[in-house]
Amino acid sequence: MSELGNKIRTVFGSAAILKNPQNYDVFLGRNLPSFVKDFLISQYATPDGTLRKQELARYLDEHIPNNNNAVKARLRNGETLTLLTRFIVNTNLLANKVQFQIPDMGIKPKETLIPLYLVERYPTDLIDGEKWGLLKVVYLPPDESNPGHIEMVDFKPFKPLQKLDLNLYRKFRAEFTTEEWIDVIISAMEYNPASFRSLTQKLEFITRLLPFIEPRLNMVELAPKGTGKSYVFGNLSKYSWLVSGGAVSRAKLFFDKSRRTPGIMHDHDLVAFDEIQSITFTDPMEMRAILKGYLEYGKASVDDYEFMSECGLMLLGNIELTSEGFPRNNRYFDELPSVFRESALLDRFHGFIEGWLLPRMNNDMILRDWTINVEFFSEVMHKLRVSPEYAELVNNAIEIPSRADTRHLNAVKRIATAYCKLLFPHITNVNDLNKEEFNQYCLQPAIHRRDQVRQQCANIDNESSFSQPMPDIRTK
């Protein structure tokens, strides 16, 4: 194990986990995200990181079976099953009942029922949307008054770290230098820090986490294939939703008028559009109009319903590069679907990630060391989203020139705040801030990422607000 890995193990204690690729073989055949895998491994690992594989395998067979047909067969045979799974709650207003579906196990909403007593017991958990939890389910065969259905008879939300102490996390962070901490973050993302060629490359990579940690931070990343975009946004947090291709509607994202239910952006920290070039919108003009309002103010009106959320939006796309590894032309946003190629809409995205600076995924990048448990790290990011002291820290740390463009200024402040949460969570008072490090790792990267958006908007619409340089925002 590396020196840093051993330090992580010592400092973080039970929140640390040994990443041994051989341990993860036990999950073959099961489509589980990293935060679930790490939670389960932490339950069946000894203090030295040795995994009790047979015990974990038995738990998986019992609670996360990899045979969809077997689940229904066992239920039909009268078994009561307790399943650790991703499921989706659906309120059926016409039938006056709440139902659920388990896509990974082939269980559809029309086959299910959540009784009223459970809905009342978990009013903030058993609401429409995607969830993770332990479900106890039984099959009730048809009779004179019942057509037969799978009923949820008990439920436990998947929230193993509800009592997470951010102050303890801040104390942990203070044990590391800034460069060490950057490597800690990369390892928490399940990548080997030693496989990155430079500090610039490392910073570009961890910038992907900013929308996880700052409310309603909207960003664009264009990168060649194989740089891990889908993995990062689809595996590290139960609070994010990855949309991979296909048709996307206003009803799916914001509000379904026929069912009178909010869309996926209502209950998530982040929605990422992966392979953005392959995504189509059922009504592009309607989507553009709604996104303009939402990206600016965090709300959108659909008929008489006002949708409000703090969910961020991430656009992930591919870009064609030269043999030297840089974009073939400087009009990066030409790679986006036509619905986004409007300066007024793109101006509402706060920053841009230059994904071509990142290495293509290879075997050396797989982490084989101690690091932070993904479930622990994802919960930390989720809690840091609502910590207001970092925005105040940034406000007190910067000088704002007169007549600064409002959108540019707000974007820089939002990105710099996200960097502070990610890199310096232990600093909450401006008097304790290292001004040089703040300028290097937070303010200047924030200005650069926003300036990329400004330049691309100028390529589309060369009006004065885009052709003018960024405000001269400085550290006090």
Coordinates of C-alpha atoms in Angstrom, one line a residue:
M1 CA 0.0 0.0 0.0
S2 CA 1.2 3.6 -0.6
E3 CA 2.2 6.0 2.1
L4 CA -0.9 8.1 1.3
G5 CA -3.2 5.1 1.5
N6 CA -1.9 4.2 4.9
K7 CA -2.4 7.7 6.1
I8 CA -6.0 7.7 4.8
R9 CA -6.5 4.4 6.7
T10 CA -5.1 5.9 9.9
V11 CA -6.9 9.3 9.7
F12 CA -10.3 8.1 8.4
G13 CA -10.6 4.9 10.4
S14 CA -13.9 3.1 9.7
A15 CA -14.7 5.5 6.9
A16 CA -11.7 4.1 4.9
I17 CA -11.8 1.1 2.7
L18 CA -9.3 -1.1 0.9
K19 CA -9.8 -1.0 -2.9
N20 CA -8.8 -4.5 -4.0
P21 CA -10.2 -5.2 -7.5
Q22 CA -10.4 -8.9 -6.6
N23 CA -12.8 -8.2 -3.8
Y24 CA -15.2 -6.7 -6.3
D25 CA -15.5 -9.9 -8.3
V26 CA -18.2 -10.9 -5.8
F27 CA -20.5 -8.4 -7.4
L28 CA -20.2 -9.9 -10.9
G29 CA -23.6 -10.2 -12.5
R30 CA -25.1 -7.5 -10.4
N31 CA -25.5 -3.9 -11.6
L32 CA -24.6 -2.0 -8.5
P33 CA -23.1 1.5 -8.2
S34 CA -19.9 2.1 -6.2
F35 CA -21.7 3.6 -3.2
V36 CA -23.6 0.4 -2.6
K37 CA -20.6 -1.8 -3.2
D38 CA -18.5 0.1 -0.8
F39 CA -21.2 0.1 1.9
L40 CA -21.5 -3.7 1.6
I41 CA -17.8 -4.3 1.6
S42 CA -17.4 -2.2 4.7
Q43 CA -19.9 -4.4 6.4
Y44 CA -18.0 -7.6 5.5
A45 CA -14.4 -6.5 5.7
T46 CA -12.0 -7.1 8.6
P47 CA -10.0 -4.2 10.0
D48 CA -7.0 -5.1 7.8
G49 CA -9.2 -5.0 4.7
T50 CA -9.7 -8.7 4.2
L51 CA -13.1 -9.4 2.7
R52 CA -15.3 -12.2 4.1
K53 CA -16.4 -13.1 0.6
Q54 CA -18.5 -16.1 1.3
E55 CA -20.6 -14.2 3.9
L56 CA -21.1 -11.3 1.5
A57 CA -21.9 -13.7 -1.4
R58 CA -24.7 -15.3 0.8
Y59 CA -26.0 -11.8 1.6
L60 CA -26.1 -10.9 -2.1
D61 CA -27.9 -14.1 -3.1
E62 CA -30.5 -13.5 -0.4
H63 CA -31.0 -9.7 -0.8
I64 CA -29.7 -8.8 -4.3
P65 CA -30.4 -11.8 -6.5
N66 CA -28.9 -11.6 -10.0
N67 CA -31.7 -13.7 -11.6
N68 CA -34.8 -11.6 -12.3
N69 CA -37.0 -14.6 -13.0
A70 CA -36.0 -16.2 -9.7
V71 CA -37.3 -13.2 -7.8
K72 CA -40.8 -13.5 -9.2
A73 CA -40.7 -17.3 -8.9
R74 CA -39.8 -17.1 -5.2
L75 CA -42.5 -14.6 -4.5
R76 CA -45.1 -16.7 -6.4
N77 CA -44.0 -19.7 -4.2
G78 CA -44.9 -17.8 -1.1
E79 CA -41.6 -16.5 0.1
T80 CA -41.2 -13.1 1.8
L81 CA -38.2 -11.4 0.3
T82 CA -36.1 -8.5 1.7
L83 CA -34.3 -6.8 -1.2
L84 CA -31.6 -4.1 -1.2
T85 CA -32.4 -2.4 -4.5
R86 CA -33.0 0.7 -6.5
F87 CA -36.7 1.2 -7.0
I88 CA -39.0 3.9 -8.3
V89 CA -42.1 5.2 -6.6
N90 CA -45.1 6.0 -8.7
T91 CA -48.3 7.7 -7.4
N92 CA -51.4 6.6 -9.4
L93 CA -53.9 9.3 -8.8
L94 CA -56.6 7.7 -11.0
A95 CA -56.5 4.5 -9.0
N96 CA -55.8 6.4 -5.7
K97 CA -52.8 4.2 -4.8
V98 CA -49.0 4.3 -4.6
Q99 CA -47.0 1.8 -6.6
F100 CA -43.4 0.9 -7.2
Q101 CA -41.2 -0.7 -9.8
I102 CA -37.8 -2.4 -9.6
P103 CA -36.4 -2.1 -13.1
D104 CA -33.3 -4.2 -12.4
M105 CA -35.6 -7.1 -11.4
G106 CA -38.3 -6.8 -14.0
I107 CA -41.0 -5.7 -11.5
K108 CA -43.4 -3.2 -13.1
P109 CA -45.7 -0.7 -11.3
K110 CA -48.9 -2.3 -12.5
E111 CA -47.8 -5.5 -10.5
T112 CA -47.2 -3.7 -7.2
L113 CA -48.7 -1.7 -4.3
I114 CA -47.3 0.3 -1.4
P115 CA -49.9 0.3 1.4
L116 CA -51.0 3.6 3.0
Y117 CA -49.5 2.8 6.4
L118 CA -46.0 2.6 4.9
V119 CA -46.5 5.8 2.9
E120 CA -47.6 7.6 6.1
R121 CA -44.7 6.1 8.0
Y122 CA -42.1 7.4 5.5
P123 CA -43.7 10.6 4.1
T124 CA -40.4 12.1 2.8
D125 CA -39.0 8.8 1.4
L126 CA -41.9 7.0 -0.3
I127 CA -42.7 9.9 -2.7
D128 CA -42.4 9.8 -6.4
G129 CA -38.9 9.3 -7.8
E130 CA -35.9 6.9 -7.7
K131 CA -34.9 5.5 -4.3
W132 CA -32.5 3.0 -2.7
G133 CA -33.6 0.9 0.2
L134 CA -34.4 -2.4 1.9
L135 CA -37.8 -3.5 0.7
K136 CA -39.7 -6.4 2.3
V137 CA -42.1 -7.7 -0.3
V138 CA -44.7 -10.5 -0.6
Y139 CA -46.9 -11.7 -3.4
L140 CA -50.7 -11.6 -2.6
P141 CA -52.4 -14.0 -5.1
P142 CA -55.7 -13.0 -6.8
D143 CA -59.0 -13.4 -5.1
E144 CA -62.5 -12.1 -5.5
S145 CA -61.5 -8.5 -4.6
N146 CA -57.8 -8.5 -5.5
P147 CA -56.3 -9.2 -9.0
G148 CA -53.0 -10.2 -7.4
H149 CA -50.0 -8.0 -6.8
I150 CA -46.6 -7.7 -5.1
E151 CA -46.9 -5.7 -1.9
M152 CA -44.3 -3.8 0.0
V153 CA -44.9 -4.7 3.6
D154 CA -41.9 -3.0 5.2
F155 CA -39.2 -0.5 4.1
K156 CA -35.9 0.9 5.3
P157 CA -34.3 3.8 3.4
F158 CA -30.7 3.3 2.3
K159 CA -29.2 6.0 4.5
P160 CA -26.4 4.3 6.4
L161 CA -24.7 7.7 7.3
Q162 CA -27.5 9.9 8.4
K163 CA -25.5 11.0 11.5
L164 CA -22.5 12.1 9.5
D165 CA -20.4 14.7 11.4
L166 CA -19.0 17.3 9.0
N167 CA -16.9 18.8 11.8
L168 CA -15.1 15.5 12.1
Y169 CA -14.6 15.4 8.3
R170 CA -13.1 18.9 8.5
K171 CA -10.7 17.7 11.2
F172 CA -9.7 14.8 8.9
R173 CA -9.0 17.2 6.1
A174 CA -6.7 19.3 8.2
E175 CA -4.3 16.3 8.5
F176 CA -3.4 16.5 4.8
T177 CA -1.5 19.0 2.7
T178 CA -3.3 20.5 -0.3
E179 CA -1.5 18.3 -2.8
E180 CA -2.1 15.2 -0.7
W181 CA -5.8 16.1 -0.4
I182 CA -6.1 16.4 -4.2
D183 CA -4.8 12.8 -4.4
V184 CA -7.2 11.8 -1.6
I185 CA -10.1 13.1 -3.7
I186 CA -8.9 11.3 -6.8
S187 CA -8.7 8.0 -4.9
A188 CA -12.2 8.6 -3.4
M189 CA -13.3 8.7 -7.1
E190 CA -11.7 5.2 -7.4
Y191 CA -8.8 6.3 -9.5
N192 CA -5.1 5.9 -8.9
P193 CA -3.6 9.4 -8.4
A194 CA -0.2 8.3 -9.6
S195 CA -1.6 7.6 -13.1
F196 CA -2.2 11.3 -13.7
R197 CA 0.7 13.1 -15.4
S198 CA 0.4 16.6 -13.8
L199 CA -1.4 18.7 -11.2
T200 CA -3.3 20.4 -14.0
Q201 CA -4.7 17.0 -15.1
K202 CA -5.6 16.1 -11.6
L203 CA -7.5 19.4 -11.1
E204 CA -9.4 19.0 -14.3
F205 CA -10.5 15.5 -13.2
I206 CA -11.7 16.5 -9.8
T207 CA -13.6 19.5 -11.2
R208 CA -16.2 16.9 -12.3
L209 CA -17.3 16.8 -8.6
L210 CA -18.2 20.5 -8.4
P211 CA -21.9 20.0 -9.4
F212 CA -22.2 17.2 -6.7
I213 CA -21.1 19.6 -4.0
E214 CA -22.6 23.0 -5.0
P215 CA -26.4 23.5 -5.4
R216 CA -27.6 24.2 -9.0
L217 CA -24.2 24.4 -10.5
N218 CA -24.5 23.9 -14.2
M219 CA -21.6 22.8 -16.3
V220 CA -20.5 21.4 -19.7
E221 CA -17.8 18.8 -20.3
L222 CA -16.6 17.8 -23.8
A223 CA -14.1 14.9 -23.9
P224 CA -13.0 12.0 -26.0
K225 CA -14.5 8.7 -25.4
G226 CA -13.0 6.5 -22.6
T227 CA -12.2 9.2 -20.1
G228 CA -14.6 8.0 -17.4
K229 CA -17.4 10.5 -17.7
S230 CA -20.2 8.0 -17.4
Y231 CA -18.5 6.2 -14.6
V232 CA -18.0 9.3 -12.4
F233 CA -21.6 10.6 -12.9
G234 CA -23.3 7.2 -12.7
N235 CA -21.6 5.5 -9.8
L236 CA -20.5 7.9 -7.1
S237 CA -23.7 9.2 -5.6
K238 CA -27.3 8.1 -5.1
Y239 CA -28.2 11.8 -5.4
S240 CA -27.3 12.0 -9.1
W241 CA -29.2 10.7 -12.1
L242 CA -27.5 9.9 -15.4
V243 CA -29.5 10.2 -18.6
S244 CA -27.8 8.1 -21.3
G245 CA -29.2 8.9 -24.7
G246 CA -32.8 8.5 -25.9
A247 CA -35.7 11.0 -25.8
V248 CA -36.0 13.4 -23.0
S249 CA -39.2 15.3 -22.3
R250 CA -40.3 18.2 -20.1
A251 CA -42.5 15.6 -18.2
K252 CA -39.5 13.5 -17.4
L253 CA -37.3 16.3 -16.2
F254 CA -39.6 18.9 -14.7
F255 CA -43.3 18.1 -14.4
D256 CA -45.7 15.5 -15.8
K257 CA -49.0 17.3 -16.4
S258 CA -51.0 14.2 -17.0
R259 CA -49.9 12.6 -13.7
R260 CA -49.4 15.8 -11.8
T261 CA -46.0 14.7 -10.5
P262 CA -42.6 16.4 -10.6
G263 CA -39.8 15.0 -12.7
I264 CA -36.4 13.7 -11.9
M265 CA -34.8 17.1 -11.3
H266 CA -37.0 17.6 -8.3
D267 CA -35.4 15.0 -6.0
H268 CA -31.8 14.9 -7.1
D269 CA -28.7 16.9 -6.5
L270 CA -27.5 16.5 -10.1
V271 CA -28.8 15.3 -13.5
A272 CA -26.2 14.6 -16.1
F273 CA -27.0 14.2 -19.8
D274 CA -24.5 11.6 -21.0
E275 CA -23.7 11.2 -24.7
I276 CA -25.5 14.5 -25.2
Q277 CA -25.2 14.2 -29.0
S278 CA -27.5 11.1 -28.9
I279 CA -30.2 12.7 -26.8
T280 CA -33.3 14.1 -28.4
F281 CA -36.0 16.3 -26.9
T282 CA -39.6 15.7 -27.6
D283 CA -40.3 19.4 -27.9
P284 CA -36.9 21.3 -28.3
M285 CA -38.4 24.8 -28.2
E286 CA -40.4 24.1 -25.0
M287 CA -37.3 22.5 -23.4
R288 CA -35.1 25.5 -24.3
A289 CA -37.6 27.9 -22.9
I290 CA -38.0 26.0 -19.6
L291 CA -34.3 25.5 -19.2
K292 CA -33.6 29.2 -19.6
G293 CA -35.8 30.0 -16.6
Y294 CA -34.7 27.0 -14.5
L295 CA -30.9 27.4 -15.0
E296 CA -31.2 31.1 -14.1
Y297 CA -33.6 31.0 -11.1
G298 CA -34.0 27.4 -10.1
K299 CA -37.7 27.3 -11.0
A300 CA -39.9 26.8 -14.0
S301 CA -43.6 27.2 -14.7
V302 CA -45.6 24.5 -16.3
D303 CA -49.2 25.6 -16.7
D304 CA -50.3 26.4 -13.2
Y305 CA -47.5 24.5 -11.5
E306 CA -44.3 26.2 -10.4
F307 CA -41.4 23.7 -10.3
M308 CA -38.5 24.5 -7.9
S309 CA -35.3 22.6 -7.3
E310 CA -31.6 23.0 -6.4
C311 CA -30.6 20.3 -8.9
G312 CA -27.6 21.0 -11.1
L313 CA -27.4 20.1 -14.8
M314 CA -24.3 18.6 -16.4
L315 CA -23.9 18.2 -20.2
L316 CA -21.5 15.5 -21.2
G317 CA -20.4 15.1 -24.8
N318 CA -17.7 13.8 -27.1
I319 CA -15.4 16.0 -29.1
E320 CA -13.2 15.3 -32.1
L321 CA -9.5 15.9 -31.5
T322 CA -6.4 16.3 -33.6
S323 CA -3.5 13.9 -33.5
E324 CA -2.0 16.3 -30.9
G325 CA -5.0 15.7 -28.6
F326 CA -6.7 19.1 -28.9
P327 CA -10.1 20.1 -30.5
R328 CA -10.1 20.4 -34.3
N329 CA -11.6 23.9 -34.0
N330 CA -12.2 26.5 -31.3
R331 CA -16.0 26.3 -31.6
Y332 CA -16.5 23.7 -28.9
F333 CA -20.2 24.1 -28.5
D334 CA -20.9 23.2 -32.1
E335 CA -20.7 19.6 -30.7
L336 CA -23.9 20.2 -28.7
P337 CA -27.4 19.5 -30.0
S338 CA -29.1 22.4 -31.7
V339 CA -31.4 23.0 -28.7
F340 CA -28.3 24.2 -26.7
R341 CA -26.6 26.2 -29.5
E342 CA -28.1 29.5 -28.4
S343 CA -25.9 32.0 -26.5
A344 CA -28.8 33.1 -24.2
L345 CA -29.1 29.5 -22.9
L346 CA -25.4 28.6 -22.8
D347 CA -24.7 31.8 -20.9
R348 CA -26.6 30.2 -18.0
F349 CA -24.1 27.4 -17.7
H350 CA -21.5 28.4 -15.1
G351 CA -18.4 26.7 -16.4
F352 CA -16.7 24.3 -18.8
I353 CA -14.4 21.3 -18.3
E354 CA -11.8 20.6 -21.0
G355 CA -12.1 16.9 -21.0
W356 CA -9.4 16.4 -23.6
L357 CA -6.8 17.2 -21.0
L358 CA -7.7 14.0 -19.2
P359 CA -6.1 10.6 -19.8
R360 CA -8.0 7.7 -21.4
M361 CA -9.0 5.0 -18.9
N362 CA -6.4 2.3 -18.6
N363 CA -5.6 -0.5 -16.2
D364 CA -3.0 1.5 -14.3
M365 CA -5.7 4.0 -13.3
I366 CA -7.6 1.3 -11.3
L367 CA -7.1 2.1 -7.6
R368 CA -5.4 -0.7 -5.5
D369 CA -5.1 1.1 -2.2
W370 CA -6.8 2.4 0.9
T371 CA -9.2 5.3 0.3
I372 CA -12.4 6.9 1.5
N373 CA -15.5 4.8 1.3
V374 CA -17.5 6.1 -1.7
E375 CA -20.8 6.1 0.3
F376 CA -19.1 8.2 3.0
F377 CA -17.7 10.6 0.5
S378 CA -21.0 11.0 -1.4
E379 CA -22.8 11.8 1.8
V380 CA -20.2 14.4 2.7
M381 CA -20.6 16.1 -0.7
H382 CA -24.4 16.0 -0.3
K383 CA -24.2 17.7 3.2
L384 CA -21.7 20.3 2.1
R385 CA -24.1 21.5 -0.6
V386 CA -26.2 23.2 2.1
S387 CA -23.3 24.6 4.2
P388 CA -23.6 28.4 3.7
E389 CA -20.3 29.4 5.3
Y390 CA -18.3 28.8 2.1
A391 CA -20.2 31.3 0.0
E392 CA -19.6 33.9 2.7
L393 CA -15.9 32.9 2.7
V394 CA -15.6 33.5 -1.0
N395 CA -17.5 36.9 -0.8
N396 CA -15.0 38.0 1.9
A397 CA -12.0 36.8 0.0
I398 CA -12.4 38.5 -3.3
E399 CA -12.4 42.1 -4.6
I400 CA -15.1 42.8 -7.2
P401 CA -14.5 45.5 -9.8
S402 CA -17.2 48.1 -10.5
R403 CA -19.7 47.3 -13.2
A404 CA -18.8 43.6 -13.3
D405 CA -21.1 41.5 -15.5
T406 CA -23.6 39.9 -13.1
R407 CA -23.7 36.4 -14.7
H408 CA -19.9 36.2 -15.0
L409 CA -19.5 37.3 -11.4
N410 CA -22.1 34.9 -10.0
A411 CA -20.7 32.0 -12.0
V412 CA -17.1 32.7 -10.8
K413 CA -18.3 32.9 -7.2
R414 CA -20.4 29.7 -7.4
I415 CA -17.5 27.7 -8.9
A416 CA -14.9 29.2 -6.4
T417 CA -17.3 28.2 -3.6
A418 CA -17.5 24.7 -4.9
Y419 CA -13.8 24.4 -5.1
C420 CA -13.5 25.7 -1.5
K421 CA -15.9 23.0 -0.3
L422 CA -14.0 20.3 -2.2
L423 CA -10.5 21.3 -1.5
F424 CA -10.6 23.3 1.8
P425 CA -13.7 22.1 3.7
H426 CA -11.8 22.7 7.0
I427 CA -11.5 26.5 6.3
T428 CA -14.7 28.4 7.1
N429 CA -13.3 31.8 8.1
V430 CA -11.5 34.1 5.8
N431 CA -8.9 34.9 8.4
D432 CA -7.8 31.2 8.3
L433 CA -7.6 31.1 4.5
N434 CA -4.3 30.8 2.7
K435 CA -4.8 33.5 0.0
E436 CA -2.2 32.1 -2.4
E437 CA -3.8 28.7 -2.3
F438 CA -7.3 30.1 -2.7
N439 CA -6.2 32.1 -5.7
Q440 CA -4.4 29.1 -7.3
Y441 CA -6.9 26.4 -6.6
C442 CA -10.3 28.2 -6.4
L443 CA -10.5 31.7 -7.9
Q444 CA -8.3 31.4 -11.0
P445 CA -9.7 28.0 -12.1
A446 CA -13.2 29.5 -11.5
I447 CA -12.4 32.5 -13.7
H448 CA -10.9 30.2 -16.4
R449 CA -13.9 27.9 -16.5
R450 CA -16.4 30.7 -16.8
D451 CA -14.2 32.4 -19.4
Q452 CA -14.4 29.3 -21.6
V453 CA -18.2 29.6 -21.5
R454 CA -17.9 33.3 -22.4
Q455 CA -15.6 32.6 -25.4
Q456 CA -17.9 29.9 -26.7
C457 CA -20.9 32.2 -26.4
A458 CA -19.0 34.9 -28.3
N459 CA -18.4 32.3 -31.1
I460 CA -22.2 32.0 -31.5
D461 CA -23.3 35.5 -30.7
N462 CA -20.5 38.2 -30.8
E463 CA -22.4 40.8 -28.8
S464 CA -20.7 43.1 -26.4
S465 CA -21.3 41.1 -23.2
F466 CA -19.5 38.1 -24.7
S467 CA -16.8 39.9 -26.6
Q468 CA -15.6 41.8 -23.5
P469 CA -13.0 40.1 -21.3
M470 CA -13.9 38.7 -17.9
P471 CA -14.2 41.0 -14.9
D472 CA -10.9 41.5 -13.1
I473 CA -11.9 39.6 -10.0
R474 CA -9.0 39.4 -7.5
T475 CA -8.1 37.9 -4.1
K476 CA -8.1 40.6 -1.4

